[in-house]
Each structure stands twice: as structure tokens, then as C-alpha cells.
XYZ file of C-alpha atoms in Angstrom:
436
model
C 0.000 0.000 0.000
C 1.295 3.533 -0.790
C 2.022 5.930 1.767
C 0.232 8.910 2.206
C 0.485 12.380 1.616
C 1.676 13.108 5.197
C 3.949 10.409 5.505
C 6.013 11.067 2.557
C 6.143 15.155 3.184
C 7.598 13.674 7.153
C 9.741 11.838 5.087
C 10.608 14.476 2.939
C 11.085 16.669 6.014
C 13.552 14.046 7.322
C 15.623 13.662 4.707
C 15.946 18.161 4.500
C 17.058 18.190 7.885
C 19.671 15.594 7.614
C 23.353 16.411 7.587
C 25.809 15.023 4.871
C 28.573 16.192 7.015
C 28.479 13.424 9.624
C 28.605 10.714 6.882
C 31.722 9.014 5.732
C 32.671 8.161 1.917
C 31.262 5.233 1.740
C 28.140 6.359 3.114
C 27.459 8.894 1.019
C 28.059 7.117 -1.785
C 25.554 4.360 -0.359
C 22.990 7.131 0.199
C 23.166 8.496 -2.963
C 22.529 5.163 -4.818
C 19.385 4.629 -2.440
C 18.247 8.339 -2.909
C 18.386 7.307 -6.305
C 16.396 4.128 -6.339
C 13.798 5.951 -3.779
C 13.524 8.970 -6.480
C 12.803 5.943 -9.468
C 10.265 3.934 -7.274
C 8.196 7.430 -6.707
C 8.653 8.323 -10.520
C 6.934 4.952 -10.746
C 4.278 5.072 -7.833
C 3.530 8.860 -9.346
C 3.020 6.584 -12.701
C 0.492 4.281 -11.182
C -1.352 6.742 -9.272
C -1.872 9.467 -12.001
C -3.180 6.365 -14.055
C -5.576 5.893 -11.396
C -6.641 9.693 -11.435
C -7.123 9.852 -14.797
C -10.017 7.064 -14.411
C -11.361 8.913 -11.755
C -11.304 12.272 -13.239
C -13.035 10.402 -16.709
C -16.122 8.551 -14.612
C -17.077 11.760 -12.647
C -16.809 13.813 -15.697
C -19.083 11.088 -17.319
C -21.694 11.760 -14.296
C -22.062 15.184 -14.922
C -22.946 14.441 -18.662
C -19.391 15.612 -20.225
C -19.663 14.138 -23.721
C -17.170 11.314 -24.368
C -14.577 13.292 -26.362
C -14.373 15.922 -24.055
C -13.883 13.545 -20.940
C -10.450 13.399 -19.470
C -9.663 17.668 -20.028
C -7.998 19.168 -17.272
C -6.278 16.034 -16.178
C -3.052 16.730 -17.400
C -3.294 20.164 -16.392
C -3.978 18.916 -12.767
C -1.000 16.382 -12.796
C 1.369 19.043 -14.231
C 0.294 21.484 -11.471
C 0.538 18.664 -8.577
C 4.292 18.109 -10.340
C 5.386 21.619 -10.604
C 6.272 21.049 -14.427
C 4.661 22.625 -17.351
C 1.305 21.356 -19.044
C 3.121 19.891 -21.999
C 5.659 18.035 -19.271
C 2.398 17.235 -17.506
C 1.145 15.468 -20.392
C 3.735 13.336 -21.472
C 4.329 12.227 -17.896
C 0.536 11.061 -18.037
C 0.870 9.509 -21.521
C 3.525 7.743 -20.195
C 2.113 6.417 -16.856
C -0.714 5.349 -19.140
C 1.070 3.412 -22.098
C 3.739 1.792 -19.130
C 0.252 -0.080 -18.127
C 0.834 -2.300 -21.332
C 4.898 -2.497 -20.555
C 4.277 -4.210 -16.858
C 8.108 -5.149 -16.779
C 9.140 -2.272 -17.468
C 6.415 -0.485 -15.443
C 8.266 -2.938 -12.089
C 11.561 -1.943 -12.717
C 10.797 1.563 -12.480
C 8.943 0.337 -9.263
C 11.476 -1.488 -7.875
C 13.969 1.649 -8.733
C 16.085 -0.111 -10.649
C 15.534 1.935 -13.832
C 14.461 6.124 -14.556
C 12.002 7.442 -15.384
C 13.899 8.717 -18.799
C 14.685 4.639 -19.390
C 11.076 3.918 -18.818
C 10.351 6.581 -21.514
C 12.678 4.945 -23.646
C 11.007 1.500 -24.037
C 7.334 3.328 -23.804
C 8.224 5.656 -26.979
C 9.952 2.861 -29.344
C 7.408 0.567 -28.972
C 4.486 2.863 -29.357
C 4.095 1.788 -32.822
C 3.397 -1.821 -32.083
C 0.816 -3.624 -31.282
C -0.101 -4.434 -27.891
C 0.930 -8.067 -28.016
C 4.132 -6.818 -29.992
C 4.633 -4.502 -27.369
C 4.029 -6.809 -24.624
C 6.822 -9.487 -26.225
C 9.522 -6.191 -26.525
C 8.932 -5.751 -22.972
C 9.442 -9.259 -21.891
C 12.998 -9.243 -23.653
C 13.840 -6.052 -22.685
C 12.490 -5.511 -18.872
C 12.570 -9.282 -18.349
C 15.568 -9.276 -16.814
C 15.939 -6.544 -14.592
C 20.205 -7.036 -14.118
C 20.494 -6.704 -17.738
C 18.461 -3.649 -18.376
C 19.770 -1.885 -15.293
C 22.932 -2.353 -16.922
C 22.055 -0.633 -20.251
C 23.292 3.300 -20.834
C 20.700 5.238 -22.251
C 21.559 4.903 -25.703
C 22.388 1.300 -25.532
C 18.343 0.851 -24.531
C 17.031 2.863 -26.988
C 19.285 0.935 -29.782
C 18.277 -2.425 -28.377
C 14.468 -1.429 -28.107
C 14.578 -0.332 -31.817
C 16.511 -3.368 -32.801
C 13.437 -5.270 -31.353
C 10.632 -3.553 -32.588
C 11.964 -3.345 -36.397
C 12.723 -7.568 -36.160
C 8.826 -7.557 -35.368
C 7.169 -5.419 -37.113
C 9.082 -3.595 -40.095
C 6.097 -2.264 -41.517
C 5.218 0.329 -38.448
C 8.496 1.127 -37.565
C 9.154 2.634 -41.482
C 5.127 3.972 -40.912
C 6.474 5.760 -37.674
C 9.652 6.682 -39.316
C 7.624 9.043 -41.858
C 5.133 10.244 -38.854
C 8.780 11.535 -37.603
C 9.195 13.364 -40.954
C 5.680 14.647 -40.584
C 6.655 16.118 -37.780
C 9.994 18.564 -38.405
C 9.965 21.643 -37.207
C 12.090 24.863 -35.757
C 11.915 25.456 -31.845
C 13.757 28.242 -29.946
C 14.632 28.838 -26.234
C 16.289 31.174 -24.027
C 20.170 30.175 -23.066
C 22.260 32.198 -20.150
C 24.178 35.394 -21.253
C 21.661 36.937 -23.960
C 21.869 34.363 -26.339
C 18.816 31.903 -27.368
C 19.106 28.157 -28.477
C 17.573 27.721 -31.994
C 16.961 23.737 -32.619
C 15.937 22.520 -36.205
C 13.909 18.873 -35.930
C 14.910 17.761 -39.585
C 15.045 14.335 -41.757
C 18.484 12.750 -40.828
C 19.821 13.580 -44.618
C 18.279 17.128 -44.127
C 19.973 17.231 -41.214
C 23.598 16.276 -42.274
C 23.322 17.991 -45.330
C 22.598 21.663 -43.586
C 25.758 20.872 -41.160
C 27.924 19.851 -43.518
C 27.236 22.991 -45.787
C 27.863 25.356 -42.808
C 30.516 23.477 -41.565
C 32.391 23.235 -45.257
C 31.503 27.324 -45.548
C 33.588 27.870 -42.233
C 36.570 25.663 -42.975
C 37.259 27.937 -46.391
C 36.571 30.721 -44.433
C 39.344 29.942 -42.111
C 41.606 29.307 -44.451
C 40.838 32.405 -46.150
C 42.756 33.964 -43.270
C 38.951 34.980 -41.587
C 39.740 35.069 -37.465
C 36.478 33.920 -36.518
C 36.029 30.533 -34.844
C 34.558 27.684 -36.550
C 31.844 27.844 -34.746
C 31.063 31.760 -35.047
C 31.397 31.267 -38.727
C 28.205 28.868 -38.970
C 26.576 30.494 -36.642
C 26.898 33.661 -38.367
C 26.322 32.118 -41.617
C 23.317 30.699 -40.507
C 21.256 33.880 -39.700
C 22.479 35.411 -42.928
C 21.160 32.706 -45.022
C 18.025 32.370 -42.810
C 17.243 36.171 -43.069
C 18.901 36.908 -46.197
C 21.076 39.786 -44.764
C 24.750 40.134 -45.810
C 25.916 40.704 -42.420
C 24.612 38.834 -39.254
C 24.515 41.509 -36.753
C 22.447 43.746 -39.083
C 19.095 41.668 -38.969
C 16.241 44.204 -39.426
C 13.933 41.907 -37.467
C 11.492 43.693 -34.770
C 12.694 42.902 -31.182
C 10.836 44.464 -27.945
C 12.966 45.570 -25.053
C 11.446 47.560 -22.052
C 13.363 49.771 -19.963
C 13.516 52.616 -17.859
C 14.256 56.013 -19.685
C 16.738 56.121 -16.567
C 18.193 53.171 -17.858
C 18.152 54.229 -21.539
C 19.652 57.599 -20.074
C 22.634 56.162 -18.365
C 21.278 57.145 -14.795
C 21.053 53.867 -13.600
C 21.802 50.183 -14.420
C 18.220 48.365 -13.806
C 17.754 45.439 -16.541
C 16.233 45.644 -19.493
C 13.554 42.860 -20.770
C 13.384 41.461 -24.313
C 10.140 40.303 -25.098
C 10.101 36.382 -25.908
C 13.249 35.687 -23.974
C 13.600 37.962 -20.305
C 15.694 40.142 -18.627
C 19.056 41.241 -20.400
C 21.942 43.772 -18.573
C 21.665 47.409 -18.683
C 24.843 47.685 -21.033
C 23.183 44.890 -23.539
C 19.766 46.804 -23.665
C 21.426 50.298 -24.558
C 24.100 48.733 -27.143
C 21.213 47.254 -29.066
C 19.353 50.306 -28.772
C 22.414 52.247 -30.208
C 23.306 50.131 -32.726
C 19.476 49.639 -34.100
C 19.483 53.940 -33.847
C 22.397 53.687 -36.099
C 20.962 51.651 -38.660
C 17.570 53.845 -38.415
C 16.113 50.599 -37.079
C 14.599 51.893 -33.565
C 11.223 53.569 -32.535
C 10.262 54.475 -29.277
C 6.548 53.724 -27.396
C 6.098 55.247 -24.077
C 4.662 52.680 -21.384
C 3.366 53.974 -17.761
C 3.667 51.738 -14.707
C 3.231 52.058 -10.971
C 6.114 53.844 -9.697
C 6.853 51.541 -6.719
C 5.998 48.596 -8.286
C 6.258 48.640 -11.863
C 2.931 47.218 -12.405
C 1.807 48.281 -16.030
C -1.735 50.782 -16.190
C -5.049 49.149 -16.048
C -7.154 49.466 -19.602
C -10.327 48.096 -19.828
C -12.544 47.359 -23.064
C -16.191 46.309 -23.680
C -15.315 44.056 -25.995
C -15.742 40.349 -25.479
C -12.382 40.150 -27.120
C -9.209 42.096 -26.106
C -8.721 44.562 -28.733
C -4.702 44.771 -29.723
C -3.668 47.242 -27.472
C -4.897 45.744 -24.967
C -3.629 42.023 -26.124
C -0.371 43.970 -26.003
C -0.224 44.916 -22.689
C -1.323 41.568 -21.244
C 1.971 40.344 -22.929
C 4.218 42.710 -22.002
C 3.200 42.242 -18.103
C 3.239 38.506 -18.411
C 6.351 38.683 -20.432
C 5.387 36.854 -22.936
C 4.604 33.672 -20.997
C 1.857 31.891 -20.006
C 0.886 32.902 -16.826
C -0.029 29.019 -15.625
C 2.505 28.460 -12.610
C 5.529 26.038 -14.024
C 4.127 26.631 -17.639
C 6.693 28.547 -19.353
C 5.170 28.047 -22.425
C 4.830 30.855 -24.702
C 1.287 33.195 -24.841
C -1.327 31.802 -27.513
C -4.174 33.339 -26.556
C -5.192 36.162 -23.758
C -7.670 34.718 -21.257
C -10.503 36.227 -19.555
C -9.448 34.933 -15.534
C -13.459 35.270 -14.313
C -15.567 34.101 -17.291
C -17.729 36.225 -19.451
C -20.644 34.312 -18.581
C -19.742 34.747 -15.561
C -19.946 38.188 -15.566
C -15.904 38.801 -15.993
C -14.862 41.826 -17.830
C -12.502 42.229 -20.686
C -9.458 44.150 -19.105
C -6.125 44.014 -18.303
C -6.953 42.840 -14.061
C -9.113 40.313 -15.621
C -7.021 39.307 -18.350
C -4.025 36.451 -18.349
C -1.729 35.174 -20.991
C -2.340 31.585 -21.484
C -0.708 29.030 -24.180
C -3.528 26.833 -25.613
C -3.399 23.848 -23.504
C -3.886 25.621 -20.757
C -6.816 28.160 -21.830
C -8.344 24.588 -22.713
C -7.677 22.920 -19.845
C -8.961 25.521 -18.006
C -12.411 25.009 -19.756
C -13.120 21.643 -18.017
C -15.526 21.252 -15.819
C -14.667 21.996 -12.041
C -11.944 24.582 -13.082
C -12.380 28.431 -11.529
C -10.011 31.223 -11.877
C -10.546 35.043 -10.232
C -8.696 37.961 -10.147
C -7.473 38.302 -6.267
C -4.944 40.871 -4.551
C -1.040 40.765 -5.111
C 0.464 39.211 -1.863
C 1.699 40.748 1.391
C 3.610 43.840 1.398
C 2.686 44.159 -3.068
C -0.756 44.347 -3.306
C -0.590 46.484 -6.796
C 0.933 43.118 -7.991
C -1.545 41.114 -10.762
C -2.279 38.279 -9.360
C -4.559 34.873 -10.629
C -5.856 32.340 -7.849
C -6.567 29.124 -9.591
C -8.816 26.531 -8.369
C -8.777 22.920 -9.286
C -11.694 20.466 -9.647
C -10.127 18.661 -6.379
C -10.204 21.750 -4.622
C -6.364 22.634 -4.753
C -5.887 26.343 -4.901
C -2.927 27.583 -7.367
C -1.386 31.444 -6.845
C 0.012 33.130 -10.017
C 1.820 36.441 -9.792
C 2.787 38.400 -12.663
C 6.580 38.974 -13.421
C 7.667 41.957 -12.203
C 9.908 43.781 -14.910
C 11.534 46.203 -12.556
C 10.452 48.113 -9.759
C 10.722 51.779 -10.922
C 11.645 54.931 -9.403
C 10.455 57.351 -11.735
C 6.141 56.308 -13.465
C 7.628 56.120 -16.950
C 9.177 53.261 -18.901
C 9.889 52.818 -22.513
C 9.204 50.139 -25.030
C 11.700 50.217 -27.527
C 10.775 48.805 -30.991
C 14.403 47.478 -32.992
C 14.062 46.634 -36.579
C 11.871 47.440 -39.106
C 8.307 48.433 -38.043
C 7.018 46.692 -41.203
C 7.609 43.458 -39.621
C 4.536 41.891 -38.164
């Protein structure tokens, strides 16, 4: 029988108060293996039991007459918030609690603690494209003895599980292989120091074909006598071919930074924030701002905000949609992210907190950023959201109280971009206004 709540937060409790100092060596090294093996037999209890809430959540959504398709929204949502991880996180971690019911050797060894949960997620994602008595035989062989696959590195099981599931069925592993084509795409995220990760998802002969071109382009460079590093060069090359520009630090592409005219002024050294990506220094805000003023390439929008706080103005509209300007400054106070706690997901749509049927208006207290799994999530049945006063000692602070069908009460707080000394900021636009 599982523990309960209480017991594992004492445990939890015990285990924070402990001191590594008064171990030796070998104990630590002894605790660490059975911290691990603890961590992998929750990752699999977590498994089991948000299997178990999912069934739950489905029946009493059936009682109140949610039609069959729409049974089982919010579920992830709920996990993910329970987790602390972000909806899409929360999801997988649900798909895979769900699909390790059909891997039951696999599902014990996570159990048991002798495997992750990234392993687990290994054997549950190359055999997806089986059958269930295909998938059951892969499991056997793989999880069936659990020496053997504790051995396995990462790759090793993921090369071993593919091995399998091609011997058994050829036909949907080449099926899945063009679902994986079907699927390519560009993603971007933020990376310390002002710089941002860009990640291409391409067909392996796509893949090695753009490398080896950029790579090729920087080795003649080099020789060429050019100083730059391999590395810089294909970088750099990259953004010029991407945008077409003949230099890469020239890209007229719109970028939003807000700061303080007493930061743009030199007065002070508060950060900056770059829309899409978060705070940058001082220095980094007003060199981009000088060097997109040299190229003609800036424009200025004045922005007013509490002057102890930093909280943006209130705007309200009677529209049951937020008109642009007021989209806008949703965004800018929830930086661009959705404003579900552990989300980080970028903004899809702006979401009215309180309901318009139930009687919430369209404005900026009532509005939230929200990516799409979340605004839908929300939706379900059970699911309330209000408008509620910034916490202790920052009451001007926007602020969303969440509350789950199960009665569990979420706080989100907007990001604060600075706290101000002077009412005004500035928005300032860099690149060409054109640009959507």
C-alpha cells in the first residue's frame, strides 16, 4: 500500500534536515545510490497513481454528462500542477504512466527503482508503434531481466528497443519513421548570457546535409585567413542565409525591449527585458538600442507603470475580445509567458481569468496570458479562476488564484519587470516596423 500524503512530506522533512557532514565516503556514496532508487520507485508510484486519477477524473466527468470526447480535459493540467512542471511536461508524464500499463516489466523496474524514469520513456516511446501483443513481447525481452536492463546506458536501450521492434514489425516502424518526418519543425529557447538556443527537428539527410554545408563554408573561411572561430562562422552564416542579410549583426527583425528612460539615459543600471526571452543587462539593452538607432532601425513607445511597483496601467474594453492594445499589454506584463505556474510556455491566446458568462470583464486585471493547452484545460468542468490581490507587502501586484476540480488552490503572480523609481518606462521597438 502507498504511503500517504503526510507520511512522505515527514519523510521528505527528514531527509531536509539531515546532515551530509556526519557521513563518511562510503556512506554517502551508499545514500546516494538509495536516494536514487527511492527517487525511481516514486517516478513509478507517481506513474500508477496518475493512471488511477485519470479514471477517476473520466467517470465523474461522465456523471455530470461531459460528452465522451471531451472527458479526461484538465487532467493533465492537474498532474502538471501537482508536479510543478509545465502542461506539456504534464502530459507526457501522463501519456507515459498510461502506455507503461501495457509495458508491466518495465512499469516494475521503475517500481522497484532499478531503472528512470527517462529509461522507462525509452522503451514506452519505441514501442508505441506496435501492437499491444508486440509490445508486450519487446517488454518481456527487454524488462525481463531486470540485471540486464539496469545495466544498459541510455543509448544502448534505446538501440536495443529499436533493434526489437523493427525484427517484429518492419512495416510500423518505417510507418512511424515518416510520422517523424511529418513532424519537423524549428523550436527556440532562451540560453544564459543573452543568447537563445535555436533547434531545427529535420530528416536525418536534411539534417547532415545543412551541417555539412555550414561546416564546409567555415573551414574555407578559415583558411581564407577569416579570425572567426569555426563555430562563429556557422553560426553567423546561418542567420544570414536564414534572413537573407549580408551581415549577421544587421538583422532588421522587430525585437521588444522595455526599460527605464533612466536606464536608456545612463542614470542607472536596472535590466532591461526582451520580449520572448527575459531580462538582459543594462549595457546589452542600450548597445542594441544604439546600434538599431544607427541603422535607423529603432522607434520608441512610451509605457506607464506604478512607480513603486512597476505594475503596467489598467485598460479596460467592452469588448468580449481584447482589442490589440490591450492584447499587447497583457503580454508585455506577463512577459510573454503563459501565466499558468511552471508553464513557461509561450502566450497563444489572452484569457478572460473570471468568465464572461460569468460576468468577468474584458481588461487588463481580468485578463491572463495563457498558451492553448492551458486556456483549454482551463475550460473543463470543475476549473475556476478570479482575479485576487497581489500578496503581502505588493498588493498592486496582478495576481490569478486558480482553483482545481479537487479543490487545490494555485497562486500566479505576474513577473515583475523592474520596480521603478520614476512612473515612466519605454518600449523600444528594434528593426523594421514593417515586420509583423
Amino acid at each position: 500500500m502507498l504511503p500517504s500524503a503526510a507520511e512522505v512530506q515527514a519523510f521528505t522533512a527528514r531527509v531536509s534536515g539531515g546532515a551530509a557532514s556526519a557521513m563518511t565516503d562510503a556512506e554517502r556514496i551508499d545514500f546516494l545510490r538509495a536516494a536514487e532508487e527511492l527517487k525511481c520507485a516514486l517516478e513509478g508510484a507517481q506513474a500508477d497513481v496518475s493512471v488511477a486519477f485519470d479514471a477517476s477524473q473520466r467517470a465523474e466527468q461522465a456523471r455530470a454528462g461531459v460528452r465522451a470526447e471531451r472527458q479526461g480535459r484538465g487532467v493533465a493540467a492537474q498532474i502538471a500542477l501537482a508536479r510543478r512542471v509545465s502542461h506539456h511536461r504534464g502530459k507526457k508524464l501522463l501519456h507515459l504512466a498510461t502506455r507503461l500499463q501495457d509495458l508491466p516489466e518495465t512499469r516494475d523496474a521503475l517500481r522497484a527503482g532499478r531503472i528512470t524514469e527517462l529509461k522507462a520513456s525509452i522503451v514506452a516511446r519505441d514501442t508505441e508503434c506496435l501492437s499491444p501483443d508486440l509490445r508486450a513481447r519487446v517488454d518481456l525481452a527487454i524488462a525481463g531481466d531486470p540485471e540486464w536492463l539496469e545495466s544498459l546506458g541510455e543509448r544502448q536501450l534505446e538501440a536495443e528497443v529499436q533493434k526489437l521492434a523493427y525484427r517484429l514489425d518492419p512495416q510500423a516502424f518505417v510507418k512511424r519513421s515518416a510520422q517523424a518526418v511529418a513532424d519537423r519543425r524549428v523550436t527556440s529557447r532562451p540560453a544564459p548570457d543573452t543568447m537563445m538556443r535555436l533547434g531545427a527537428l529535420l530528416p536525418v539527410v536534411q539534417g547532415v546535409a545543412v551541417y555539412a554545408a555550414l561546416h564546409s563554408w567555415a573551414l574555407a573561411r578559415i583558411a581564407a585567413g577569416d579570425p572567426r572561430s569555426k563555430g562563429q562562422l556557422m553560426a553567423d552564416r546561418l542567420v544570414e542565409l536564414v534572413t537573407g542579410q549580408a551581415s549577421a549583426d544587421q538583422v532588421p527583425v522587430r525585437a521588444d525591449v522595455v526599460l527605464a528612460d533612466t536606464t536608456l539615459l545612463g542614470v542607472d543600471d536596472e535590466p532591461g527585458w526582451v520580449a520572448g526571452y527575459g531580462p538582459i543587462p543594462a549595457d546589452v539593452a542600450r548597445h542594441l538600442i544604439h546600434r538599431a538607432h544607427e541603422h535607423g532601425l529603432a522607434a520608441l513607445r512610451r509605457l506607464y507603470a506604478h512607480p513603486a511597483t512597476g505594475r503596467l496601467v489598467a485598460a479596460e474594453s467592452r469588448s468580449r475580445r481584447f482589442p490589440d492594445g490591450l492584447a499587447a499589454l497583457i503580454g508585455l506584463r506577463d512577459q510573454g509567458r503563459c501565466r499558468t505556474p511552471w508553464c513557461d510556455a509561450p502566450i497563444a491566446d489572452n484569457d478572460h481569468a473570471q468568465g464572461l458568462a460569468d460576468g468577468g470583464p474584458t481588461s487588463l486585471v481580468n485578463g491572463q496570458g495563457t498558451c492553448k493547452a492551458c486556456n483549454i484545460a482551463k475550460e473543463a468542468i470543475g476549473w475556476r479562476a478570479r482575479p485576487r490581490p497581489g500578496p503581502a507587502g505588493h498588493p498592486d501586484l496582478h495576481t490569478i488564484e486558480t482553483t482545481t476540480p479537487t479543490g487545490h488552490v494555485y497562486t500566479s503572480v505576474a513577473p515583475q519587470v523592474r520596480v521603478v523609481r520614476r512612473p515612466m518606462s519605454m518600449e523600444i521597438y528594434l528593426g523594421d516596423e514593417s515586420v509583423a
